[in-house]
Tab-separated table of N, CA and C in Angstrom:
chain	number	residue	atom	x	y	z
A	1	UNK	N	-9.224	-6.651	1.962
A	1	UNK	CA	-9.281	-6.550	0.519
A	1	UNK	C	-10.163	-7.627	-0.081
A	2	UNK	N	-11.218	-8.353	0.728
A	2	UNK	CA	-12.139	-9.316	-0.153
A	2	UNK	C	-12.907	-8.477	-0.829
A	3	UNK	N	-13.120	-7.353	-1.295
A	3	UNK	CA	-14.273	-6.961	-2.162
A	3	UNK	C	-13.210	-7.441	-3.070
A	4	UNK	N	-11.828	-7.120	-3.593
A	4	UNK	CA	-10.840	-7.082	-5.112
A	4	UNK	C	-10.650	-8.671	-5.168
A	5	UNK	N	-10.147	-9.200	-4.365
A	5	UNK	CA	-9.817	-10.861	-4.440
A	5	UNK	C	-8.135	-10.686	-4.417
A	6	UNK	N	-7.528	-11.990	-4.464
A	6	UNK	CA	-6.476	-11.604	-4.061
A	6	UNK	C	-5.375	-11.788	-5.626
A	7	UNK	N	-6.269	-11.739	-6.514
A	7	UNK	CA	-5.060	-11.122	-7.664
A	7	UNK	C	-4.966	-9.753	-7.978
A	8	UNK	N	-6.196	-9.289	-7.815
A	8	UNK	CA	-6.804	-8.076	-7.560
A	8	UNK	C	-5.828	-6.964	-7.031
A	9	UNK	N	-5.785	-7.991	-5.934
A	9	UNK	CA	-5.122	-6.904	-4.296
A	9	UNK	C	-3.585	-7.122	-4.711
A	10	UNK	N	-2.842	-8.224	-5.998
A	10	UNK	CA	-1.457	-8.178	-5.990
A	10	UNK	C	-1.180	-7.121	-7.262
A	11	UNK	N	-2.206	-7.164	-7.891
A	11	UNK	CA	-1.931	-6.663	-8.768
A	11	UNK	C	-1.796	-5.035	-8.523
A	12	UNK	N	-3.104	-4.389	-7.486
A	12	UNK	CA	-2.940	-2.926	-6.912
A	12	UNK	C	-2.153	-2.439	-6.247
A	13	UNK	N	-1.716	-3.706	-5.498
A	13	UNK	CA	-0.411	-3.625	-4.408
A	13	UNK	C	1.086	-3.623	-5.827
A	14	UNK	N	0.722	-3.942	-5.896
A	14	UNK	CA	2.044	-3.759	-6.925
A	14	UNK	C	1.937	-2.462	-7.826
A	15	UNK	N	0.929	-2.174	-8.310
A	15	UNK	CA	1.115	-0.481	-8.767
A	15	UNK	C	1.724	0.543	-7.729
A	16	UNK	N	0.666	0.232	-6.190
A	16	UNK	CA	0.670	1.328	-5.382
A	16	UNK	C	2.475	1.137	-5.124
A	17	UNK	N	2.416	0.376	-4.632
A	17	UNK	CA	4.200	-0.040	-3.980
A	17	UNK	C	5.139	0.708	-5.143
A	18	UNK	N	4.932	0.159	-6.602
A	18	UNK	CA	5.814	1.348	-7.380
A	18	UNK	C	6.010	2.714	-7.253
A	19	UNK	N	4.326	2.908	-7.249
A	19	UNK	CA	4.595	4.643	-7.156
A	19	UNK	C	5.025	4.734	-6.348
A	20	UNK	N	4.722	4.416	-5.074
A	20	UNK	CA	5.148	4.589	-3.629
A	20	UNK	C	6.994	4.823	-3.668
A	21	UNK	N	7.220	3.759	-4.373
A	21	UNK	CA	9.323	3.657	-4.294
A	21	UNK	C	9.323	4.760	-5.200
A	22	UNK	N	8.908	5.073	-6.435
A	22	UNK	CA	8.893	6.640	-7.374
A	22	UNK	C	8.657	7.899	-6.518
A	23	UNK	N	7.737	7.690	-5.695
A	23	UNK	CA	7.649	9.481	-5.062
A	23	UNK	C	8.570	9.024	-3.907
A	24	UNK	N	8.874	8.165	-2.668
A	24	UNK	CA	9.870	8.133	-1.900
A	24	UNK	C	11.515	7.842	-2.322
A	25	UNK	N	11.567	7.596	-3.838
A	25	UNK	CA	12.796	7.745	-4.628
A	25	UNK	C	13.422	6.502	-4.029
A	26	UNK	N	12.700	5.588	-3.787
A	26	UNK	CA	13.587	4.269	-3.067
A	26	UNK	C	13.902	2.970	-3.976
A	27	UNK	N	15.170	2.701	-3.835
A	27	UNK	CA	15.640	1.659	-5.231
A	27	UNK	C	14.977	0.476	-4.464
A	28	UNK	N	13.923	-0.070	-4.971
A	28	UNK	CA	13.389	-1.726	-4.395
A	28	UNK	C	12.705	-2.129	-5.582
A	29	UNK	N	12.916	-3.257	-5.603
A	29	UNK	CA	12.882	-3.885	-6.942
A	29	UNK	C	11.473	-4.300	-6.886
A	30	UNK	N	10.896	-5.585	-8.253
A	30	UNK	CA	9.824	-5.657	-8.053
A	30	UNK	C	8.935	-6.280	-7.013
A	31	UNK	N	9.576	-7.195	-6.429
A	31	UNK	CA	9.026	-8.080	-4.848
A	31	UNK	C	8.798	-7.137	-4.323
A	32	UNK	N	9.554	-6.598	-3.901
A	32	UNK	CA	9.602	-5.142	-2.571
A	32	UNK	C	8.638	-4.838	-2.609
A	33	UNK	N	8.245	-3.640	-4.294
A	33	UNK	CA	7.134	-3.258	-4.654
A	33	UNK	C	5.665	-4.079	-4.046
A	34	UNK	N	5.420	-5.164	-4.921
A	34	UNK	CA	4.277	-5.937	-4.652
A	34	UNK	C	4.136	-6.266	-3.139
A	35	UNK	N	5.035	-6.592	-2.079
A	35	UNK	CA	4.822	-6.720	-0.656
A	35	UNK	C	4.727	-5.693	0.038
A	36	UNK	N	5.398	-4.372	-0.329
A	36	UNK	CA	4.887	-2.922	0.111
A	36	UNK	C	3.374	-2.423	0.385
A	37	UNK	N	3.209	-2.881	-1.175
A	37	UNK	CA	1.828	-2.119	-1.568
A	37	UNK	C	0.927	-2.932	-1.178
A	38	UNK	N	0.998	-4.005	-0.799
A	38	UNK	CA	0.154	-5.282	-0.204
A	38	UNK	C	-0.157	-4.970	1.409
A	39	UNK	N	0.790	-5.052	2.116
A	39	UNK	CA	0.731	-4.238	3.135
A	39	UNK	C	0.550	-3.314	3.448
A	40	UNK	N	1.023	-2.105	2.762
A	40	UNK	CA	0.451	-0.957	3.060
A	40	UNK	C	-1.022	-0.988	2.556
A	41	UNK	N	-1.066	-1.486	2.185
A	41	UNK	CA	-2.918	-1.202	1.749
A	41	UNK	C	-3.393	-1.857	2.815
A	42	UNK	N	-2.977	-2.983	3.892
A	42	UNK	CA	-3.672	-3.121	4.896
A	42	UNK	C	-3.402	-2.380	5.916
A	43	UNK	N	-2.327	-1.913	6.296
A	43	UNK	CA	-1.772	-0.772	7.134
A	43	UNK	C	-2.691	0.478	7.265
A	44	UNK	N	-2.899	0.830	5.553
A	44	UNK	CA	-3.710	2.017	5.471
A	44	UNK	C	-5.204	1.523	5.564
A	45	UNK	N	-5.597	0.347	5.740
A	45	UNK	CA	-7.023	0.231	6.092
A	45	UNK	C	-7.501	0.127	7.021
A	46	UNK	N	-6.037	-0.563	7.837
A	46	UNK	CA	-6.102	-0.638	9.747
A	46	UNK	C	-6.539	1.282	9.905
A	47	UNK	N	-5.192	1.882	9.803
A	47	UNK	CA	-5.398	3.042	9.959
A	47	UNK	C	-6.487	4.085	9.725
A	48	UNK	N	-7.179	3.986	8.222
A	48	UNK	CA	-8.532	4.194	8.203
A	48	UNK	C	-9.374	3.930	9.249
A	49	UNK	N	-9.566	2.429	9.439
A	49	UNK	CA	-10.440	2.025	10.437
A	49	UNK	C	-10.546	2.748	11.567
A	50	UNK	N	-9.011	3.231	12.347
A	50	UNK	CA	-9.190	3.392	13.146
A	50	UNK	C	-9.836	4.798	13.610
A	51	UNK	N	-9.649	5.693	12.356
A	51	UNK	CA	-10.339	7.064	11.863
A	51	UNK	C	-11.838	6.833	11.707
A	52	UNK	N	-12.583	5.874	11.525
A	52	UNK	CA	-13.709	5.477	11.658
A	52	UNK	C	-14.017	5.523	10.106
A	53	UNK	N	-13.166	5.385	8.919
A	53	UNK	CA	-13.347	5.223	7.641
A	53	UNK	C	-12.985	3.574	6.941
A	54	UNK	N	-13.856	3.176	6.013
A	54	UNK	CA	-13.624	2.378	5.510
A	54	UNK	C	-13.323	1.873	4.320
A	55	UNK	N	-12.415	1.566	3.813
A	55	UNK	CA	-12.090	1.757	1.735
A	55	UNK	C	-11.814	0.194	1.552
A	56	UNK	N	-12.175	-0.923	2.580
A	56	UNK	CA	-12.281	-2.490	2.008
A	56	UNK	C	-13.091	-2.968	1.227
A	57	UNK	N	-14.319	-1.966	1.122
A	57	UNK	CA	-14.865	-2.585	-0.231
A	57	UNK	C	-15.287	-1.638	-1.306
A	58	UNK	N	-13.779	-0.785	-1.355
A	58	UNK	CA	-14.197	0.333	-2.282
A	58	UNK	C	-13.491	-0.540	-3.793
A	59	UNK	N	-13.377	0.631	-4.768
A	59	UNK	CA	-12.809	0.672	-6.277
A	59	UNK	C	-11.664	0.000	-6.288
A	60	UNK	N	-10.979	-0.531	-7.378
A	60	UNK	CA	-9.399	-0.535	-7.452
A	60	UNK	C	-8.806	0.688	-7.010
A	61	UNK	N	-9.809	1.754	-7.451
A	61	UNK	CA	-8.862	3.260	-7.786
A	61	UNK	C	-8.942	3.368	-5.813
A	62	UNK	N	-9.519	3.483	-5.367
A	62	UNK	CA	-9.674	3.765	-3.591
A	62	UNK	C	-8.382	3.036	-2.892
A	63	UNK	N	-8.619	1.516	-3.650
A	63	UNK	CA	-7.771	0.597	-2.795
A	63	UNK	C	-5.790	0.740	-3.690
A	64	UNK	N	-5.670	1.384	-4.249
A	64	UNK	CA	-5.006	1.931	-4.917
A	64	UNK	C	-4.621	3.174	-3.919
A	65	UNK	N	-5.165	4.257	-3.970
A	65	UNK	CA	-4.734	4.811	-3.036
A	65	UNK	C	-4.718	4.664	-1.465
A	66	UNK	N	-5.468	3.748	-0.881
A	66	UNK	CA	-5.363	3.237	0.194
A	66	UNK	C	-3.489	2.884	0.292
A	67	UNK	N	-3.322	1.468	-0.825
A	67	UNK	CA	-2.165	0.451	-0.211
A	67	UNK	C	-0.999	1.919	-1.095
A	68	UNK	N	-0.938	3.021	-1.730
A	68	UNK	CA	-0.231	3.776	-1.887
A	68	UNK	C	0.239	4.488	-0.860
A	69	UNK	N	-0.832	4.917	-0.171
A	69	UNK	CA	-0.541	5.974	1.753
A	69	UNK	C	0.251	5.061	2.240
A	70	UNK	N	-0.684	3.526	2.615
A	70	UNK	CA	0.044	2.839	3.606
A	70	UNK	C	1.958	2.222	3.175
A	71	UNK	N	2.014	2.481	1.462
A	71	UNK	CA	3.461	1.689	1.209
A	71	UNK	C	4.450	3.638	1.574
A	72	UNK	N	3.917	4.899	1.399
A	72	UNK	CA	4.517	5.401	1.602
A	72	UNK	C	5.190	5.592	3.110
A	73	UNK	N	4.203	5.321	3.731
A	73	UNK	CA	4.199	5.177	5.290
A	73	UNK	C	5.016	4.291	5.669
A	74	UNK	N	5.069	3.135	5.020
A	74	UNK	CA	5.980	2.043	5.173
A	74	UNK	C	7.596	2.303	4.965
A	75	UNK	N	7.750	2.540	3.829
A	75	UNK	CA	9.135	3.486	3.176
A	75	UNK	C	9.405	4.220	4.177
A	76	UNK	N	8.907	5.406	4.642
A	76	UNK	CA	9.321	6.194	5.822
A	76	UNK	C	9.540	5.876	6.649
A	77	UNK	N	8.837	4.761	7.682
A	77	UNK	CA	9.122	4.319	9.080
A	77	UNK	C	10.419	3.355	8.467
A	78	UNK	N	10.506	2.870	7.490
A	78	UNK	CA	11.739	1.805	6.961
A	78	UNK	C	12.843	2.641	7.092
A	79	UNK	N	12.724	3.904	6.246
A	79	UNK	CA	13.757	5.006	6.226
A	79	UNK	C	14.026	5.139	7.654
A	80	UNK	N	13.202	5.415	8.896
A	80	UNK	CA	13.747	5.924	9.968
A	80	UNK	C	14.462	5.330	10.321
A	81	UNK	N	14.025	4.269	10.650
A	81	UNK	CA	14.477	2.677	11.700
A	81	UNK	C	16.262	2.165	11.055
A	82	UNK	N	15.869	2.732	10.290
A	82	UNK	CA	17.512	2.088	9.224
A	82	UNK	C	18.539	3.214	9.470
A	83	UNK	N	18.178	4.171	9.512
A	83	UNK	CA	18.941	5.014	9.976
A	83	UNK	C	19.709	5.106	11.778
């Protein structure tokens, strides 16, 4: 995430991570949120990468949906493992 900087990347990570707990319906407050979407946006860029795509030095709006895939992804494997 060095193209956004890193208020940038808390601030997107913290949108994506909301929506992310809104469409996976998961009660996590606002930390959760912001460390979700922080991670998943690197999760989902590892994962990109490994697809041979790259969105590290795209838009807010890209890296937005980037750390959104990767916090939903996150929620789910969280959901499994807890179960």
């Amino acid at each position: 995430m060095e193209g956004l900087g890193w208020i940038a990347a808390i601030i997107v990570g913290g949108i994506a991570g909301w929506i992310a707990s809104n469409i996976m319906k998961a009660d996590t407050g606002v930390f959760l949120n912001i460390v979700l979407g922080i991670v998943g946006a690197v999760v989902g860029n590892a994962i990109l990468g490994v697809l041979g795509l790259n969105a590290q030095h795209g838009s807010w709006i890209a890296q937005g949906f980037v750390g959104l895939f990767g916090a939903v992804i996150l929620i789910w494997l969280y959901r499994a493992v807890a179960k």
